[in-house]
Amino acid sequence: MAVSTPVEDRPPYTVVPMDRLRRVTAKRMRASVEDKPHVTLHRYAAAEGLAARRTAERAAVGAEGAAISLTAVLVSVVARALAVNRRLNGRVEDGEIRLYEEVNIGVAVEVPGGLVVPVIRAADAIDVTTLASRLAQLAETARSGRLRPEDMSDATFTISNLGAYGIELFTPIISPPQLAILGVGASATGVAVVDGELVPRTRLGLSLSFDHAAADGSDAARVLADIVRAVEAPDDVLPPLGGGS
């Protein structure tokens, strides 16, 4: 027969277990904050171009287009912007700042008990449809607990998206030994002045945290400006529809 604990004897709190994933995450986050001087830059980008490109990509591939999310298009344009301006596409390794030619994007995925960051390799060299497929597969593998160590290694840059929770801007923590991380917020509707007229605009919050020991503020500002331009005009950086990578 079960014996209940009297209400007056119960502790006035709930214990959240520190499982292995949470302990590993906590250790990495503390190490990052202690070892890297974080600075975060915030900007808004017009989001209409991103949405239009997703619609076009979906139409171009027909039934397969359902897998093409805004996140997939965003990862693709950010990767291509980083391929042009590589100043934050890198890692601090063996006492060196190494800027990589290939852009390997880590995408934070929420799983029970914490976050994992699977990696899209050569994200700058694949088309949106292929990237969307890889992203969906990795996210499903992550949520089912089947990610392998190699699925989460060698990222040169990370993207973390809190837009689903209504957060517009935030301060993401860099995943060491990387140089930077991009936080993506929610799309918000507002107005802008265009040719003297007020017109509706949808803006996307972007927050770039970078390692100030490895890069200057002006370096990060230029990278973020390039990312904003790519987000606002994705057709300028992505290959023509149906034209390959």
Short mmCIF file of N, CA, C and O in Angstrom, two decimals, residues 24-119:
data_model
loop_
_atom_site.label_atom_id
_atom_site.label_comp_id
_atom_site.label_asym_id
_atom_site.label_seq_id
_atom_site.Cartn_x
_atom_site.Cartn_y
_atom_site.Cartn_z
N VAL A 24 26.45 18.00 -19.84
CA VAL A 24 27.38 18.32 -20.92
C VAL A 24 27.12 19.72 -21.45
O VAL A 24 28.05 20.52 -21.67
N THR A 25 25.85 20.06 -21.65
CA THR A 25 25.48 21.39 -22.15
C THR A 25 25.94 22.46 -21.17
O THR A 25 26.52 23.49 -21.56
N ALA A 26 25.68 22.25 -19.89
CA ALA A 26 26.07 23.23 -18.87
C ALA A 26 27.58 23.45 -18.85
O ALA A 26 28.07 24.58 -18.76
N LYS A 27 28.34 22.34 -18.96
CA LYS A 27 29.79 22.45 -18.95
C LYS A 27 30.30 23.25 -20.13
O LYS A 27 31.17 24.13 -19.99
N ARG A 28 29.74 22.99 -21.32
CA ARG A 28 30.18 23.69 -22.52
C ARG A 28 29.80 25.17 -22.47
O ARG A 28 30.58 26.04 -22.88
N MET A 29 28.61 25.47 -21.97
CA MET A 29 28.18 26.86 -21.91
C MET A 29 29.03 27.66 -20.91
O MET A 29 29.41 28.79 -21.18
N ARG A 30 29.32 27.06 -19.77
CA ARG A 30 30.17 27.76 -18.79
C ARG A 30 31.56 28.00 -19.37
O ARG A 30 32.14 29.08 -19.21
N ALA A 31 32.10 26.98 -20.03
CA ALA A 31 33.43 27.13 -20.63
C ALA A 31 33.44 28.23 -21.68
O ALA A 31 34.39 29.01 -21.78
N SER A 32 32.37 28.31 -22.47
CA SER A 32 32.30 29.33 -23.51
C SER A 32 32.29 30.73 -22.91
O SER A 32 33.04 31.62 -23.35
N VAL A 33 31.44 30.94 -21.91
CA VAL A 33 31.32 32.26 -21.30
C VAL A 33 32.61 32.65 -20.58
O VAL A 33 33.03 33.81 -20.59
N GLU A 34 33.26 31.67 -19.94
CA GLU A 34 34.48 31.97 -19.20
C GLU A 34 35.66 32.24 -20.13
O GLU A 34 36.51 33.08 -19.84
N ASP A 35 35.73 31.54 -21.26
CA ASP A 35 36.89 31.63 -22.14
C ASP A 35 36.77 32.65 -23.26
O ASP A 35 37.78 33.10 -23.80
N LYS A 36 35.53 32.98 -23.64
CA LYS A 36 35.33 33.87 -24.78
C LYS A 36 34.64 35.16 -24.34
O LYS A 36 33.57 35.11 -23.74
N PRO A 37 35.22 36.32 -24.65
CA PRO A 37 34.51 37.58 -24.39
C PRO A 37 33.39 37.77 -25.41
O PRO A 37 33.64 38.11 -26.56
N HIS A 38 32.16 37.49 -24.98
CA HIS A 38 31.01 37.57 -25.89
C HIS A 38 30.58 39.01 -26.11
O HIS A 38 30.48 39.80 -25.17
N VAL A 39 30.32 39.34 -27.35
CA VAL A 39 29.64 40.59 -27.72
C VAL A 39 28.55 40.21 -28.71
O VAL A 39 28.77 39.38 -29.59
N THR A 40 27.37 40.80 -28.56
CA THR A 40 26.25 40.48 -29.46
C THR A 40 25.79 41.73 -30.18
O THR A 40 25.56 42.78 -29.57
N LEU A 41 25.66 41.63 -31.51
CA LEU A 41 25.14 42.70 -32.35
C LEU A 41 23.75 42.30 -32.82
O LEU A 41 23.51 41.15 -33.17
N HIS A 42 22.85 43.28 -32.84
CA HIS A 42 21.46 43.01 -33.23
C HIS A 42 21.08 43.84 -34.45
O HIS A 42 21.43 45.03 -34.54
N ARG A 43 20.34 43.22 -35.36
CA ARG A 43 19.78 43.94 -36.50
C ARG A 43 18.47 43.29 -36.92
O ARG A 43 18.22 42.11 -36.61
N TYR A 44 17.66 44.06 -37.62
CA TYR A 44 16.45 43.51 -38.23
C TYR A 44 16.66 43.42 -39.73
O TYR A 44 17.33 44.26 -40.34
N ALA A 45 16.09 42.38 -40.32
CA ALA A 45 16.13 42.22 -41.77
C ALA A 45 14.70 42.09 -42.30
O ALA A 45 13.85 41.47 -41.65
N ALA A 46 14.45 42.68 -43.45
CA ALA A 46 13.15 42.50 -44.09
C ALA A 46 13.01 41.03 -44.49
O ALA A 46 13.93 40.44 -45.06
N ALA A 47 11.87 40.42 -44.18
CA ALA A 47 11.72 38.98 -44.36
C ALA A 47 10.91 38.58 -45.59
O ALA A 47 10.76 37.39 -45.87
N GLU A 48 10.39 39.54 -46.34
CA GLU A 48 9.53 39.20 -47.48
C GLU A 48 10.27 38.39 -48.54
O GLU A 48 9.71 37.45 -49.13
N GLY A 49 11.53 38.73 -48.79
CA GLY A 49 12.29 38.01 -49.82
C GLY A 49 12.51 36.56 -49.45
O GLY A 49 12.47 35.67 -50.30
N LEU A 50 12.74 36.30 -48.16
CA LEU A 50 12.95 34.94 -47.69
C LEU A 50 11.69 34.10 -47.91
O LEU A 50 11.75 32.96 -48.39
N ALA A 51 10.53 34.68 -47.55
CA ALA A 51 9.26 33.97 -47.72
C ALA A 51 8.96 33.72 -49.19
O ALA A 51 8.48 32.64 -49.57
N ALA A 52 9.25 34.71 -50.03
CA ALA A 52 8.99 34.56 -51.47
C ALA A 52 9.88 33.46 -52.06
O ALA A 52 9.43 32.67 -52.91
N ARG A 53 11.12 33.40 -51.62
CA ARG A 53 12.02 32.37 -52.15
C ARG A 53 11.56 30.98 -51.71
O ARG A 53 11.61 30.02 -52.49
N ARG A 54 11.08 30.85 -50.48
CA ARG A 54 10.57 29.55 -50.05
C ARG A 54 9.38 29.12 -50.91
O ARG A 54 9.29 27.96 -51.33
N THR A 55 8.48 30.07 -51.17
CA THR A 55 7.32 29.75 -52.01
C THR A 55 7.76 29.29 -53.39
O THR A 55 7.24 28.30 -53.93
N ALA A 56 8.75 29.98 -53.96
CA ALA A 56 9.24 29.60 -55.29
C ALA A 56 9.93 28.25 -55.27
O ALA A 56 9.78 27.44 -56.20
N GLU A 57 10.73 27.98 -54.22
CA GLU A 57 11.41 26.69 -54.11
C GLU A 57 10.39 25.56 -53.99
O GLU A 57 10.54 24.51 -54.63
N ARG A 58 9.36 25.78 -53.19
CA ARG A 58 8.33 24.75 -53.03
C ARG A 58 7.61 24.47 -54.35
O ARG A 58 7.36 23.32 -54.71
N ALA A 59 7.29 25.54 -55.07
CA ALA A 59 6.59 25.37 -56.35
C ALA A 59 7.47 24.64 -57.36
O ALA A 59 6.98 23.84 -58.18
N ALA A 60 8.77 24.88 -57.30
CA ALA A 60 9.68 24.30 -58.28
C ALA A 60 9.84 22.79 -58.13
O ALA A 60 10.10 22.09 -59.10
N VAL A 61 9.67 22.29 -56.90
CA VAL A 61 9.88 20.85 -56.68
C VAL A 61 8.58 20.09 -56.44
O VAL A 61 8.60 18.87 -56.23
N GLY A 62 7.46 20.79 -56.45
CA GLY A 62 6.17 20.12 -56.33
C GLY A 62 5.93 19.51 -54.97
O GLY A 62 6.13 20.16 -53.94
N ALA A 63 5.56 18.24 -54.94
CA ALA A 63 5.17 17.57 -53.70
C ALA A 63 6.29 17.55 -52.67
O ALA A 63 6.03 17.55 -51.46
N GLU A 64 7.53 17.54 -53.12
CA GLU A 64 8.66 17.52 -52.19
C GLU A 64 8.85 18.85 -51.47
O GLU A 64 9.57 18.94 -50.49
N GLY A 65 8.17 19.88 -51.95
CA GLY A 65 8.38 21.21 -51.41
C GLY A 65 7.91 21.41 -49.99
O GLY A 65 8.32 22.38 -49.33
N ALA A 66 7.06 20.53 -49.49
CA ALA A 66 6.55 20.68 -48.13
C ALA A 66 7.67 20.68 -47.09
O ALA A 66 7.53 21.26 -46.02
N ALA A 67 8.78 20.03 -47.41
CA ALA A 67 9.90 19.94 -46.46
C ALA A 67 10.74 21.21 -46.43
O ALA A 67 11.61 21.35 -45.57
N ILE A 68 10.51 22.12 -47.38
CA ILE A 68 11.33 23.33 -47.45
C ILE A 68 10.75 24.38 -46.50
O ILE A 68 9.74 25.00 -46.78
N SER A 69 11.40 24.56 -45.38
CA SER A 69 10.96 25.52 -44.37
C SER A 69 11.70 26.84 -44.55
O SER A 69 12.70 26.93 -45.27
N LEU A 70 11.20 27.86 -43.86
CA LEU A 70 11.92 29.14 -43.85
C LEU A 70 13.31 28.96 -43.26
O LEU A 70 14.27 29.59 -43.70
N THR A 71 13.42 28.08 -42.26
CA THR A 71 14.72 27.84 -41.65
C THR A 71 15.71 27.28 -42.67
O THR A 71 16.88 27.68 -42.69
N ALA A 72 15.24 26.39 -43.53
CA ALA A 72 16.13 25.81 -44.55
C ALA A 72 16.63 26.88 -45.50
O ALA A 72 17.82 26.92 -45.85
N VAL A 73 15.74 27.77 -45.94
CA VAL A 73 16.16 28.86 -46.83
C VAL A 73 17.11 29.79 -46.11
O VAL A 73 18.13 30.24 -46.67
N LEU A 74 16.82 30.08 -44.85
CA LEU A 74 17.67 30.97 -44.06
C LEU A 74 19.07 30.38 -43.90
O LEU A 74 20.07 31.08 -44.10
N VAL A 75 19.15 29.10 -43.55
CA VAL A 75 20.46 28.46 -43.39
C VAL A 75 21.24 28.53 -44.70
O VAL A 75 22.45 28.81 -44.72
N SER A 76 20.56 28.33 -45.81
CA SER A 76 21.22 28.36 -47.10
C SER A 76 21.78 29.74 -47.43
O SER A 76 22.94 29.86 -47.87
N VAL A 77 21.00 30.80 -47.20
CA VAL A 77 21.49 32.14 -47.55
C VAL A 77 22.59 32.58 -46.58
O VAL A 77 23.55 33.25 -46.99
N VAL A 78 22.47 32.21 -45.30
CA VAL A 78 23.52 32.57 -44.34
C VAL A 78 24.82 31.87 -44.71
O VAL A 78 25.90 32.48 -44.68
N ALA A 79 24.74 30.59 -45.09
CA ALA A 79 25.94 29.85 -45.48
C ALA A 79 26.64 30.51 -46.66
O ALA A 79 27.87 30.62 -46.70
N ARG A 80 25.85 30.95 -47.63
CA ARG A 80 26.45 31.57 -48.82
C ARG A 80 27.03 32.94 -48.51
O ARG A 80 28.04 33.35 -49.09
N ALA A 81 26.41 33.66 -47.56
CA ALA A 81 27.00 34.93 -47.13
C ALA A 81 28.33 34.70 -46.42
O ALA A 81 29.30 35.44 -46.63
N LEU A 82 28.40 33.65 -45.60
CA LEU A 82 29.64 33.34 -44.89
C LEU A 82 30.73 32.83 -45.82
O LEU A 82 31.92 32.98 -45.53
N ALA A 83 30.34 32.23 -46.94
CA ALA A 83 31.33 31.77 -47.90
C ALA A 83 32.03 32.94 -48.58
O ALA A 83 33.19 32.83 -48.99
N VAL A 84 31.33 34.06 -48.68
CA VAL A 84 31.91 35.26 -49.29
C VAL A 84 32.72 36.05 -48.26
O VAL A 84 33.85 36.46 -48.51
N ASN A 85 32.14 36.25 -47.08
CA ASN A 85 32.84 36.94 -45.99
C ASN A 85 33.09 35.91 -44.90
O ASN A 85 32.23 35.63 -44.08
N ARG A 86 34.30 35.33 -44.89
CA ARG A 86 34.60 34.20 -44.01
C ARG A 86 35.13 34.62 -42.65
O ARG A 86 35.57 33.78 -41.87
N ARG A 87 35.06 35.91 -42.32
CA ARG A 87 35.75 36.40 -41.12
C ARG A 87 35.28 35.74 -39.83
O ARG A 87 36.03 35.67 -38.86
N LEU A 88 34.04 35.24 -39.80
CA LEU A 88 33.56 34.55 -38.60
C LEU A 88 33.22 33.09 -38.87
O LEU A 88 32.64 32.42 -38.02
N ASN A 89 33.59 32.61 -40.04
CA ASN A 89 33.36 31.20 -40.37
C ASN A 89 34.60 30.41 -39.99
O ASN A 89 35.46 30.12 -40.82
N GLY A 90 34.73 30.10 -38.72
CA GLY A 90 35.95 29.43 -38.31
C GLY A 90 35.94 29.00 -36.86
O GLY A 90 34.90 28.98 -36.19
N ARG A 91 37.13 28.67 -36.39
CA ARG A 91 37.29 28.12 -35.05
C ARG A 91 38.64 28.56 -34.49
O ARG A 91 39.57 28.87 -35.25
N VAL A 92 38.75 28.58 -33.17
CA VAL A 92 40.03 28.79 -32.51
C VAL A 92 40.57 27.42 -32.13
O VAL A 92 39.98 26.70 -31.32
N GLU A 93 41.68 27.02 -32.76
CA GLU A 93 42.25 25.69 -32.56
C GLU A 93 43.77 25.79 -32.48
O GLU A 93 44.40 26.47 -33.28
N ASP A 94 44.33 25.12 -31.48
CA ASP A 94 45.79 25.08 -31.29
C ASP A 94 46.38 26.48 -31.26
O ASP A 94 47.46 26.73 -31.82
N GLY A 95 45.68 27.40 -30.61
CA GLY A 95 46.18 28.76 -30.47
C GLY A 95 46.08 29.59 -31.73
O GLY A 95 46.64 30.70 -31.79
N GLU A 96 45.38 29.08 -32.76
CA GLU A 96 45.24 29.80 -34.02
C GLU A 96 43.78 30.12 -34.30
O GLU A 96 42.89 29.35 -33.94
N ILE A 97 43.56 31.22 -34.99
CA ILE A 97 42.23 31.53 -35.52
C ILE A 97 42.21 30.98 -36.94
O ILE A 97 42.93 31.46 -37.82
N ARG A 98 41.39 29.96 -37.17
CA ARG A 98 41.35 29.30 -38.47
C ARG A 98 40.03 29.62 -39.16
O ARG A 98 38.96 29.27 -38.65
N LEU A 99 40.11 30.27 -40.31
CA LEU A 99 38.93 30.61 -41.10
C LEU A 99 38.81 29.58 -42.21
O LEU A 99 39.71 29.43 -43.04
N TYR A 100 37.70 28.87 -42.24
CA TYR A 100 37.55 27.74 -43.15
C TYR A 100 36.92 28.14 -44.48
O TYR A 100 36.07 29.04 -44.54
N GLU A 101 37.35 27.45 -45.54
CA GLU A 101 36.77 27.65 -46.86
C GLU A 101 35.36 27.09 -46.91
O GLU A 101 34.44 27.71 -47.44
N GLU A 102 35.17 25.88 -46.38
CA GLU A 102 33.87 25.23 -46.37
C GLU A 102 33.03 25.75 -45.21
O GLU A 102 33.55 26.00 -44.12
N VAL A 103 31.74 25.92 -45.46
CA VAL A 103 30.84 26.42 -44.41
C VAL A 103 30.02 25.25 -43.88
O VAL A 103 29.15 24.73 -44.58
N ASN A 104 30.31 24.84 -42.65
CA ASN A 104 29.58 23.77 -41.99
C ASN A 104 28.70 24.38 -40.91
O ASN A 104 29.21 24.86 -39.89
N ILE A 105 27.40 24.38 -41.14
CA ILE A 105 26.48 25.09 -40.25
C ILE A 105 25.87 24.13 -39.22
O ILE A 105 25.22 23.15 -39.57
N GLY A 106 26.08 24.44 -37.95
CA GLY A 106 25.40 23.74 -36.88
C GLY A 106 24.04 24.39 -36.65
O GLY A 106 23.94 25.61 -36.60
N VAL A 107 23.00 23.58 -36.54
CA VAL A 107 21.64 24.10 -36.33
C VAL A 107 21.11 23.53 -35.02
O VAL A 107 20.95 22.31 -34.88
N ALA A 108 20.87 24.40 -34.05
CA ALA A 108 20.41 23.96 -32.73
C ALA A 108 19.02 23.34 -32.84
O ALA A 108 18.12 23.92 -33.45
N VAL A 109 18.85 22.16 -32.26
CA VAL A 109 17.58 21.43 -32.27
C VAL A 109 17.20 21.10 -30.84
O VAL A 109 18.00 20.54 -30.09
N GLU A 110 15.97 21.43 -30.47
CA GLU A 110 15.50 21.12 -29.12
C GLU A 110 15.09 19.66 -29.03
O GLU A 110 14.36 19.14 -29.88
N VAL A 111 15.60 18.98 -28.01
CA VAL A 111 15.24 17.58 -27.74
C VAL A 111 14.87 17.48 -26.26
O VAL A 111 15.16 18.40 -25.48
N PRO A 112 14.21 16.42 -25.85
CA PRO A 112 13.88 16.29 -24.43
C PRO A 112 15.12 16.41 -23.55
O PRO A 112 16.11 15.70 -23.73
N GLY A 113 15.10 17.37 -22.65
CA GLY A 113 16.21 17.55 -21.73
C GLY A 113 17.27 18.53 -22.16
O GLY A 113 18.22 18.79 -21.41
N GLY A 114 17.15 19.12 -23.35
CA GLY A 114 18.17 20.09 -23.74
C GLY A 114 18.22 20.36 -25.23
O GLY A 114 17.22 20.21 -25.94
N LEU A 115 19.41 20.75 -25.69
CA LEU A 115 19.63 21.07 -27.09
C LEU A 115 20.78 20.23 -27.64
O LEU A 115 21.74 19.94 -26.92
N VAL A 116 20.66 19.86 -28.90
CA VAL A 116 21.78 19.25 -29.62
C VAL A 116 21.97 20.06 -30.90
O VAL A 116 21.07 20.78 -31.33
N VAL A 117 23.16 19.95 -31.49
CA VAL A 117 23.47 20.79 -32.65
C VAL A 117 24.03 19.93 -33.78
O VAL A 117 25.25 19.81 -33.96
N PRO A 118 23.17 19.31 -34.57
CA PRO A 118 23.64 18.58 -35.75
C PRO A 118 24.18 19.56 -36.79
O PRO A 118 23.83 20.74 -36.80
N VAL A 119 25.04 19.05 -37.67
CA VAL A 119 25.78 19.91 -38.59
C VAL A 119 25.42 19.61 -40.04
O VAL A 119 25.41 18.46 -40.47
#
